[in-house]
Short mmCIF file of C-alpha atoms in Angstrom, two decimals:
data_model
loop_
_atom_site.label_atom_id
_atom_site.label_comp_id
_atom_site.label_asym_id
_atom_site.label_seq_id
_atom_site.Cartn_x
_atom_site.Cartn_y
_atom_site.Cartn_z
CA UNK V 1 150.01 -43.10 120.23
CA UNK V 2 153.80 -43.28 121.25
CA UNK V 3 155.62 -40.77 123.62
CA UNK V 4 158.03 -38.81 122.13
CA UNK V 5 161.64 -40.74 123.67
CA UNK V 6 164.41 -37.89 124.30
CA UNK V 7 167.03 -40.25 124.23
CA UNK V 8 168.61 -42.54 122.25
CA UNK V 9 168.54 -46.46 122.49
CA UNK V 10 168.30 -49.22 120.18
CA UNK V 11 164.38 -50.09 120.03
CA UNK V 12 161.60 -47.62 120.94
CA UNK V 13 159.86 -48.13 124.77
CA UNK V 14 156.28 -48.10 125.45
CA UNK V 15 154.73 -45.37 126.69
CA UNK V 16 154.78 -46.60 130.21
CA UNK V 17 158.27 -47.30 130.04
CA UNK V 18 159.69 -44.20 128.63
CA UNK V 19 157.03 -42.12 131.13
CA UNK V 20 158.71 -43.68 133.96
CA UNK V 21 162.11 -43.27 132.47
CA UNK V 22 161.45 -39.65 132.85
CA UNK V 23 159.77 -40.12 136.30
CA UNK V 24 163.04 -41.53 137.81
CA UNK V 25 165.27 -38.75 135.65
CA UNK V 26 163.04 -36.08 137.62
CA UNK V 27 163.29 -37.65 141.01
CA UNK V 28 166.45 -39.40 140.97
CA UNK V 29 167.54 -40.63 144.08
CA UNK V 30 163.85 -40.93 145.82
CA UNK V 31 161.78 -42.01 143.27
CA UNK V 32 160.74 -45.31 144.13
CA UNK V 33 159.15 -44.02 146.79
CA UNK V 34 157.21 -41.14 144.86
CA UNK V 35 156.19 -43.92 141.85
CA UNK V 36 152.51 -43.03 140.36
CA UNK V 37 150.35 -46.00 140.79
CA UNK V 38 149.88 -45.88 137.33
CA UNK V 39 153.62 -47.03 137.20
CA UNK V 40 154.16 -49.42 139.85
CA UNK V 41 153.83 -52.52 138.25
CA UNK V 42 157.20 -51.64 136.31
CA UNK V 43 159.28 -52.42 139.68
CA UNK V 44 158.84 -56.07 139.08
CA UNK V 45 159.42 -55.76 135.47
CA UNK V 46 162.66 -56.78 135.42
CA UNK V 47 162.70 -56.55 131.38
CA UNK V 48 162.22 -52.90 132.40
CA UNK V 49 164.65 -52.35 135.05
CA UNK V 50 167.11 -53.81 132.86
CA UNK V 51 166.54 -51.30 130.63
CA UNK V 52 166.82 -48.68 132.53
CA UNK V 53 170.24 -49.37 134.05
CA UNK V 54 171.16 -49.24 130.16
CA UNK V 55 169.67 -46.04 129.60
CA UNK V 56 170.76 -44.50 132.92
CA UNK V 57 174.52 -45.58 132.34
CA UNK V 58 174.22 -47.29 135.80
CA UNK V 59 172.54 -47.41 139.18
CA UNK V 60 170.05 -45.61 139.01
CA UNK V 61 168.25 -47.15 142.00
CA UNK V 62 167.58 -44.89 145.17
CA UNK V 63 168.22 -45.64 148.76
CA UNK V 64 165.74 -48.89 148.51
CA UNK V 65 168.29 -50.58 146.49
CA UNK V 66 167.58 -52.68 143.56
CA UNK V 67 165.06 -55.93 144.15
CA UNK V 68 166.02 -58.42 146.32
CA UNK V 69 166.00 -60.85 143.24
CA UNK V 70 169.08 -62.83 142.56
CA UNK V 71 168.40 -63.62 139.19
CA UNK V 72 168.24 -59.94 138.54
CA UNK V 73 171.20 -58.68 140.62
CA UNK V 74 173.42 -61.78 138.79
CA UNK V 75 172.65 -61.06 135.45
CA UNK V 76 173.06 -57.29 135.75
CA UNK V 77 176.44 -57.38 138.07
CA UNK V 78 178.07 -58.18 134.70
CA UNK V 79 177.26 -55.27 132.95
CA UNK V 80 176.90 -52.51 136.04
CA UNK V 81 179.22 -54.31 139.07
CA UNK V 82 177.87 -51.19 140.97
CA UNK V 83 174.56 -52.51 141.65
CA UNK V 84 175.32 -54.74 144.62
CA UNK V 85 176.93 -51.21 146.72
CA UNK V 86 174.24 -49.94 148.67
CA UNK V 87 174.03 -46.22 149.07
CA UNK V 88 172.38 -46.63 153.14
CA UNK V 89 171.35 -49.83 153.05
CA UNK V 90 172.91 -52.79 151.99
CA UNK V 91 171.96 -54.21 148.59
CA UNK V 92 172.76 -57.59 149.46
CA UNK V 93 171.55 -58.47 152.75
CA UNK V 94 174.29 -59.93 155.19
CA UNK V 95 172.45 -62.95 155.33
CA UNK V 96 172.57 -63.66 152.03
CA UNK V 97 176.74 -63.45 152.18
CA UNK V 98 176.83 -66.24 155.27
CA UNK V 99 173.82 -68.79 153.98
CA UNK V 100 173.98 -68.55 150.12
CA UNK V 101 177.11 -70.05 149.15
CA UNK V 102 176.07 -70.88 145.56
CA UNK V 103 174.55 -67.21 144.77
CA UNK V 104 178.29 -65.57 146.54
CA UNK V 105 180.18 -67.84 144.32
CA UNK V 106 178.29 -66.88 141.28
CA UNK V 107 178.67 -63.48 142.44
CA UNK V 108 182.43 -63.40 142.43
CA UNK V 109 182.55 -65.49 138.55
CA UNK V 110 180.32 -62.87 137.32
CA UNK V 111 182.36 -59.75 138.35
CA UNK V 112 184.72 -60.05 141.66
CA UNK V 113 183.52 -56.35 142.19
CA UNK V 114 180.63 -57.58 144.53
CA UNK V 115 183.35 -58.85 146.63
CA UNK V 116 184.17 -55.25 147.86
CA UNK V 117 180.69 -55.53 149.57
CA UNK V 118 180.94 -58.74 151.40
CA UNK V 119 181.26 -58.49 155.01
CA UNK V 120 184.70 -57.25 156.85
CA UNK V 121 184.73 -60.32 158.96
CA UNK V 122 184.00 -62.98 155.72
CA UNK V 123 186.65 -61.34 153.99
CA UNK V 124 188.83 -62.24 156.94
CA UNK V 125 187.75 -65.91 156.80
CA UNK V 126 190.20 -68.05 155.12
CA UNK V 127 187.96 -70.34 153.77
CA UNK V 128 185.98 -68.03 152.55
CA UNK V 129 188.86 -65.93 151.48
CA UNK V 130 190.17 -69.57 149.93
CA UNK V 131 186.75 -70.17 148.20
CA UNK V 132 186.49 -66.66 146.35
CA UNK V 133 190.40 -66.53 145.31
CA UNK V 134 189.85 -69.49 143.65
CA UNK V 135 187.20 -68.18 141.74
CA UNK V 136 188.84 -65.04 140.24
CA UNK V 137 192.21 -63.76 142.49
CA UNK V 138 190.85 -60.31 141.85
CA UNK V 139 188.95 -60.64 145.01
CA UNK V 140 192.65 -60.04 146.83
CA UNK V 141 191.87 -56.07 145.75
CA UNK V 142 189.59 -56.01 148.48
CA UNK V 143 191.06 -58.45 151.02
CA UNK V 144 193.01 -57.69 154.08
CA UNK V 145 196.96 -58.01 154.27
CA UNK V 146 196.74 -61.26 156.48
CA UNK V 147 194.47 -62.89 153.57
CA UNK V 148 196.88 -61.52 150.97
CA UNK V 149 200.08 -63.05 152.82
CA UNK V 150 198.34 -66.78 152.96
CA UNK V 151 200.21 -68.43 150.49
CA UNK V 152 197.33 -71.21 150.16
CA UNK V 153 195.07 -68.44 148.95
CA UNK V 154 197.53 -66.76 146.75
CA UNK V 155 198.43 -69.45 145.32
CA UNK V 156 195.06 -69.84 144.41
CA UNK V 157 194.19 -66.26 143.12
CA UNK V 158 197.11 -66.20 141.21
CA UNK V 159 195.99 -69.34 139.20
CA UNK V 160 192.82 -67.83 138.95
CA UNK V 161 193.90 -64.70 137.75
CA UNK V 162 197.21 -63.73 137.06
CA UNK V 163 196.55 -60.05 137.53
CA UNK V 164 196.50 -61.09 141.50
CA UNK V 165 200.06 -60.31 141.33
CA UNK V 166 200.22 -56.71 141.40
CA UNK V 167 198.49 -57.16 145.23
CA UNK V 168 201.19 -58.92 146.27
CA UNK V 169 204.21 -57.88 148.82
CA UNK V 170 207.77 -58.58 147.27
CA UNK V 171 207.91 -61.04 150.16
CA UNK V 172 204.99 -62.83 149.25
CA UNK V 173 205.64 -63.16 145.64
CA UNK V 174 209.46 -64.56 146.77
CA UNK V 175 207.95 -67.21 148.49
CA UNK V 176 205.96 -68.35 145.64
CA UNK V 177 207.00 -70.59 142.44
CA UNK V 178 209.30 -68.48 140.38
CA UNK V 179 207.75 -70.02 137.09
CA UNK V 180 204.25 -68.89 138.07
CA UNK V 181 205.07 -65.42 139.24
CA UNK V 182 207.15 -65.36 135.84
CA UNK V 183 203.62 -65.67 133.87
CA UNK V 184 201.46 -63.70 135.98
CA UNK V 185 204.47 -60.97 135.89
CA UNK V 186 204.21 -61.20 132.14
CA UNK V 187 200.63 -60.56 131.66
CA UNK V 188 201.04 -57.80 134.54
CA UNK V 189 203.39 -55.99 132.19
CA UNK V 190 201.48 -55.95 129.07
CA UNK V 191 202.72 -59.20 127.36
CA UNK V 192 199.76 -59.99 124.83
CA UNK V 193 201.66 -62.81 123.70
CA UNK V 194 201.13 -64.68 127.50
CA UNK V 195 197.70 -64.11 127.37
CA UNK V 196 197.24 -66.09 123.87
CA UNK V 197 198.89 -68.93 125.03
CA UNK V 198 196.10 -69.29 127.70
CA UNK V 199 193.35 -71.47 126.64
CA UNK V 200 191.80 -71.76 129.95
CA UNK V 201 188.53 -70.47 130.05
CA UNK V 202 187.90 -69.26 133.61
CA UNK V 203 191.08 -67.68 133.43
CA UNK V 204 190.18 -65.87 130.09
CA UNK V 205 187.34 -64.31 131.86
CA UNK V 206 189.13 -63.02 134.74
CA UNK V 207 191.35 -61.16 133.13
CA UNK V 208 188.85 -60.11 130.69
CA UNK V 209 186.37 -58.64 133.84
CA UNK V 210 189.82 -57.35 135.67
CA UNK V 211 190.44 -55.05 132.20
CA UNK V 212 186.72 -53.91 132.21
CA UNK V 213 186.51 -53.23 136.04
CA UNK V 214 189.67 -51.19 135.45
CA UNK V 215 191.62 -52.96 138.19
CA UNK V 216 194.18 -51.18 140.02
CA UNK V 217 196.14 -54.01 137.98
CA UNK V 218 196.16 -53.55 134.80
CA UNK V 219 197.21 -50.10 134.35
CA UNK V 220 199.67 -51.42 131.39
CA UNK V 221 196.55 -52.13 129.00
CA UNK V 222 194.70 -49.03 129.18
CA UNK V 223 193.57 -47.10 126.65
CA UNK V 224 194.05 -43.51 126.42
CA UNK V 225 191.40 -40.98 125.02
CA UNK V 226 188.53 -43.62 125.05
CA UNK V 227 184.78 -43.94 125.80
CA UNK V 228 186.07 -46.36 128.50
CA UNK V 229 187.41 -43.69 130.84
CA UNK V 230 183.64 -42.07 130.72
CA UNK V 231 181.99 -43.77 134.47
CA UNK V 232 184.09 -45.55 136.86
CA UNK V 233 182.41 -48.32 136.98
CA UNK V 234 180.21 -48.86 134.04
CA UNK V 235 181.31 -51.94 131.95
CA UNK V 236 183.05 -50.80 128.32
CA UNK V 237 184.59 -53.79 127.21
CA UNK V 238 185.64 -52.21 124.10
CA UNK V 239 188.12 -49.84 126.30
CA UNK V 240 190.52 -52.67 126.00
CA UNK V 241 193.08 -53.77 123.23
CA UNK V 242 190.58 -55.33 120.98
CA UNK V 243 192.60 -58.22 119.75
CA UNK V 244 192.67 -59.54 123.17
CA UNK V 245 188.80 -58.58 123.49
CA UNK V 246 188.50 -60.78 121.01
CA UNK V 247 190.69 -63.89 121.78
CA UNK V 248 188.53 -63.22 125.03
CA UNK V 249 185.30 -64.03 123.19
CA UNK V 250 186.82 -67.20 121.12
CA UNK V 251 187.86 -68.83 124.23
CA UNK V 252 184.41 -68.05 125.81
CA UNK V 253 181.67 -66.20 123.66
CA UNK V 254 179.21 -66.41 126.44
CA UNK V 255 181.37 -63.19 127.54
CA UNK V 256 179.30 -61.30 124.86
CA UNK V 257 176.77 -61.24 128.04
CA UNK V 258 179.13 -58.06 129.44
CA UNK V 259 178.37 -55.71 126.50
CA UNK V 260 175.41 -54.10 127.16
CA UNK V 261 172.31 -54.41 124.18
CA UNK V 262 173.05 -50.00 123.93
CA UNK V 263 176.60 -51.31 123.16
CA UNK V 264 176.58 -54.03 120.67
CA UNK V 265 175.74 -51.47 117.40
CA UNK V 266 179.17 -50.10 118.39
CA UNK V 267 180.93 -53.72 118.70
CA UNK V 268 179.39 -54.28 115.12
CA UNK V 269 180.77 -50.95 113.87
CA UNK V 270 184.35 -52.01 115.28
CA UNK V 271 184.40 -55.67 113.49
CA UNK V 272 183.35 -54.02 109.97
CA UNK V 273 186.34 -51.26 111.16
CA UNK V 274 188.68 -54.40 111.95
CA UNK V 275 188.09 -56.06 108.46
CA UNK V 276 188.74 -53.08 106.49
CA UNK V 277 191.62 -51.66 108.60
CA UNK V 278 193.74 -54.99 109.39
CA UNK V 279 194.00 -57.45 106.37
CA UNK V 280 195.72 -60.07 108.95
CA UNK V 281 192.35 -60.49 110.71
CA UNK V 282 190.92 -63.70 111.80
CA UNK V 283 187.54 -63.29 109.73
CA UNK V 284 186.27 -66.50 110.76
CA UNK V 285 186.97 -65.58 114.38
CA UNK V 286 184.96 -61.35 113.47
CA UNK V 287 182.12 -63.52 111.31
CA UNK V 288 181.73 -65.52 114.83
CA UNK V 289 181.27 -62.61 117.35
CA UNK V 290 179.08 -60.97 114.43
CA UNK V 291 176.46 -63.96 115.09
CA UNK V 292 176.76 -63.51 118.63
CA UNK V 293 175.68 -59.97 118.33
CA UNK V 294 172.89 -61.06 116.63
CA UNK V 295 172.10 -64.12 118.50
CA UNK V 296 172.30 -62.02 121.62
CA UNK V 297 169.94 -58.73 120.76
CA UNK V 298 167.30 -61.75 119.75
CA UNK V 299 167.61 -63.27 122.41
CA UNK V 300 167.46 -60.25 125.05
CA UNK V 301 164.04 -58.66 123.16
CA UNK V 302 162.07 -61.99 122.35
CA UNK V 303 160.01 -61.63 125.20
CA UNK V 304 159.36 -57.81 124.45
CA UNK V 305 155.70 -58.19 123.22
CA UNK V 306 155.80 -54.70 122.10
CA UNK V 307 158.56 -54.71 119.32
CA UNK V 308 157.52 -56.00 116.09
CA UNK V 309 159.72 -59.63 115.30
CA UNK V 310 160.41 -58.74 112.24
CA UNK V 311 161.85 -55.02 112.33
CA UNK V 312 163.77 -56.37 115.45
CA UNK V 313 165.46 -59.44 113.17
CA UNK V 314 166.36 -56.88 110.53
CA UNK V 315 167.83 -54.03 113.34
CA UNK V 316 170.10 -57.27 114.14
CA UNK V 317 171.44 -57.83 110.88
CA UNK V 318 172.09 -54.80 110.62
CA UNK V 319 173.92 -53.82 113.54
CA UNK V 320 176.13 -57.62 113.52
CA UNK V 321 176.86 -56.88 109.80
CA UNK V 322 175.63 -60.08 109.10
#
């Protein structure tokens, strides 16, 4: 017999899921410590803990941090950047920062966020400074002034992200190339135009993560009065001006991996709003991201034993509109 779920979400949990769902709601912030036996085995579910970040609206791990898994803390830095700040601890051991090049690298390409929690004195480090800036500038948010004055790395960040600009010193940006301060002072402003003449993709996705992290940057594409101003740093992708959402996913759709599987009914329910409302729309371009949405809710719930295939087919034709 199913448990009655209190909340919504887009496929119905097992009972041992949605108990410990509640478990975690009633002991928030020492819970993993307090976890029935009964329950334990859900810790290394990380089909589960996924889950839960989704239904929580964020970290909702206590002082233990989440699992020291970097599959797991990859693949769910897109979506909630907050997971690798440690409330006591730190959720990425230091360690991990100095002898995993590879897994800080992929860090910073899927959300320069985690940056904010590498070491002071890493930070400091020009090559590693040089490294992350040319992965997405973005990182120079959370870099000290004599990193952000090192015209190698700015140099770098700014061809990584154009956004990098508004961290800059009028001195600084002086000293650079007038025609690439020119673009990334474009895009700074708001010119949507600049953006579509980009085609390159790691630079699509850095400005697309800069305008879901909210970056100090991009102040002149917010959107008033939106869902996207609800958590500070809960990924809402939609928050942005949705034309350059979706040139975003044309030039890369594997950014469909940042909306979270509570989210894509609502991207569905903006592309059938965008072919009604706007009869200049790309429909080739909407009828793409609609198979992604599909594509992708298949893909994150094959392995979920417990949903039935074909109810779960039908929920994603229904929510892609295809």
């Amino acid at each position: 017999m199913k448990t009655v779920q209190d909340f919504e979400y887009p496929f119905h949990l097992p009972n041992d899921w949605n108990n410990c769902i509640n478990f975690i709601e009633e002991h928030m912030g020492w819970w993993s410590e307090a976890l029935p036996s009964d329950l334990e085995h859900l810790w290394v579910n990380h089909d589960f803990l996924k889950t839960a970040l989704d239904v929580f609206d964020g970290n909702f791990f206590d002082e233990c941090g989440p699992p020291r898994d970097e599959v797991f803390i990859l693949e769910s830095l897109k979506q909630f950047p907050e997971i690798t700040q440690g409330y006591i601890g730190r959720a990425i051991p230091l360690s991990w920062w100095r002898k995993k090049p590879d897994f800080v690298s992929k860090l910073i390409e899927n959300n320069y966020y985690s940056y904010r929690n590498a070491p002071k004195k890493s930070r400091g480090d020009k090559p590693f400074a040089l490294n992350a800036a040319s992965i997405n500038g973005a990182i120079l948010e959370f870099s000290p002034r004599v990193i952000k004055k090192d015209l190698e790395i700015v140099s770098a960040a700014l061809n990584s992200n154009p956004f990098a600009v508004h961290f800059l010193t009028k001195a600084t940006r002086s000293a650079m190339d007038d025609s690439l301060i020119d673009h990334c002072l474009k895009i700074y402003k708001g010119s949507k135009e600049e953006i579509f003449k980009i085609k390159n993709k790691q630079v699509i996705t850095n400005l697309y993560v800069s305008l879901m992290n909210r970056s100090k940057a991009v102040k002149n594409y917010r959107v008033q009065d939106s869902q996207y101003y609800r958590h500070s740093l809960v990924m809402y992708p939609f928050g942005m001006d949705f034309d350059i959402f979706l040139y975003a996913i044309s030039i890369n759709p594997e950014l469909i991996s940042y909306v979270r599987t509570s989210h894509l009914e609502e991207l569905g329910n903006l592309l059938n709003q965008s072919l009604t409302k706007n009869a200049f729309i790309n429909v080739k371009q909407i009828q793409k991201v609609q198979s992604l949405i599909f594509e992708t809710y298949i893909e994150r719930t094959k392995d979920l034993d417990f949903l039935n295939p074909i109810e779960t087919v039908g929920y994603a034709k229904r929510i892609s509109g295809l």
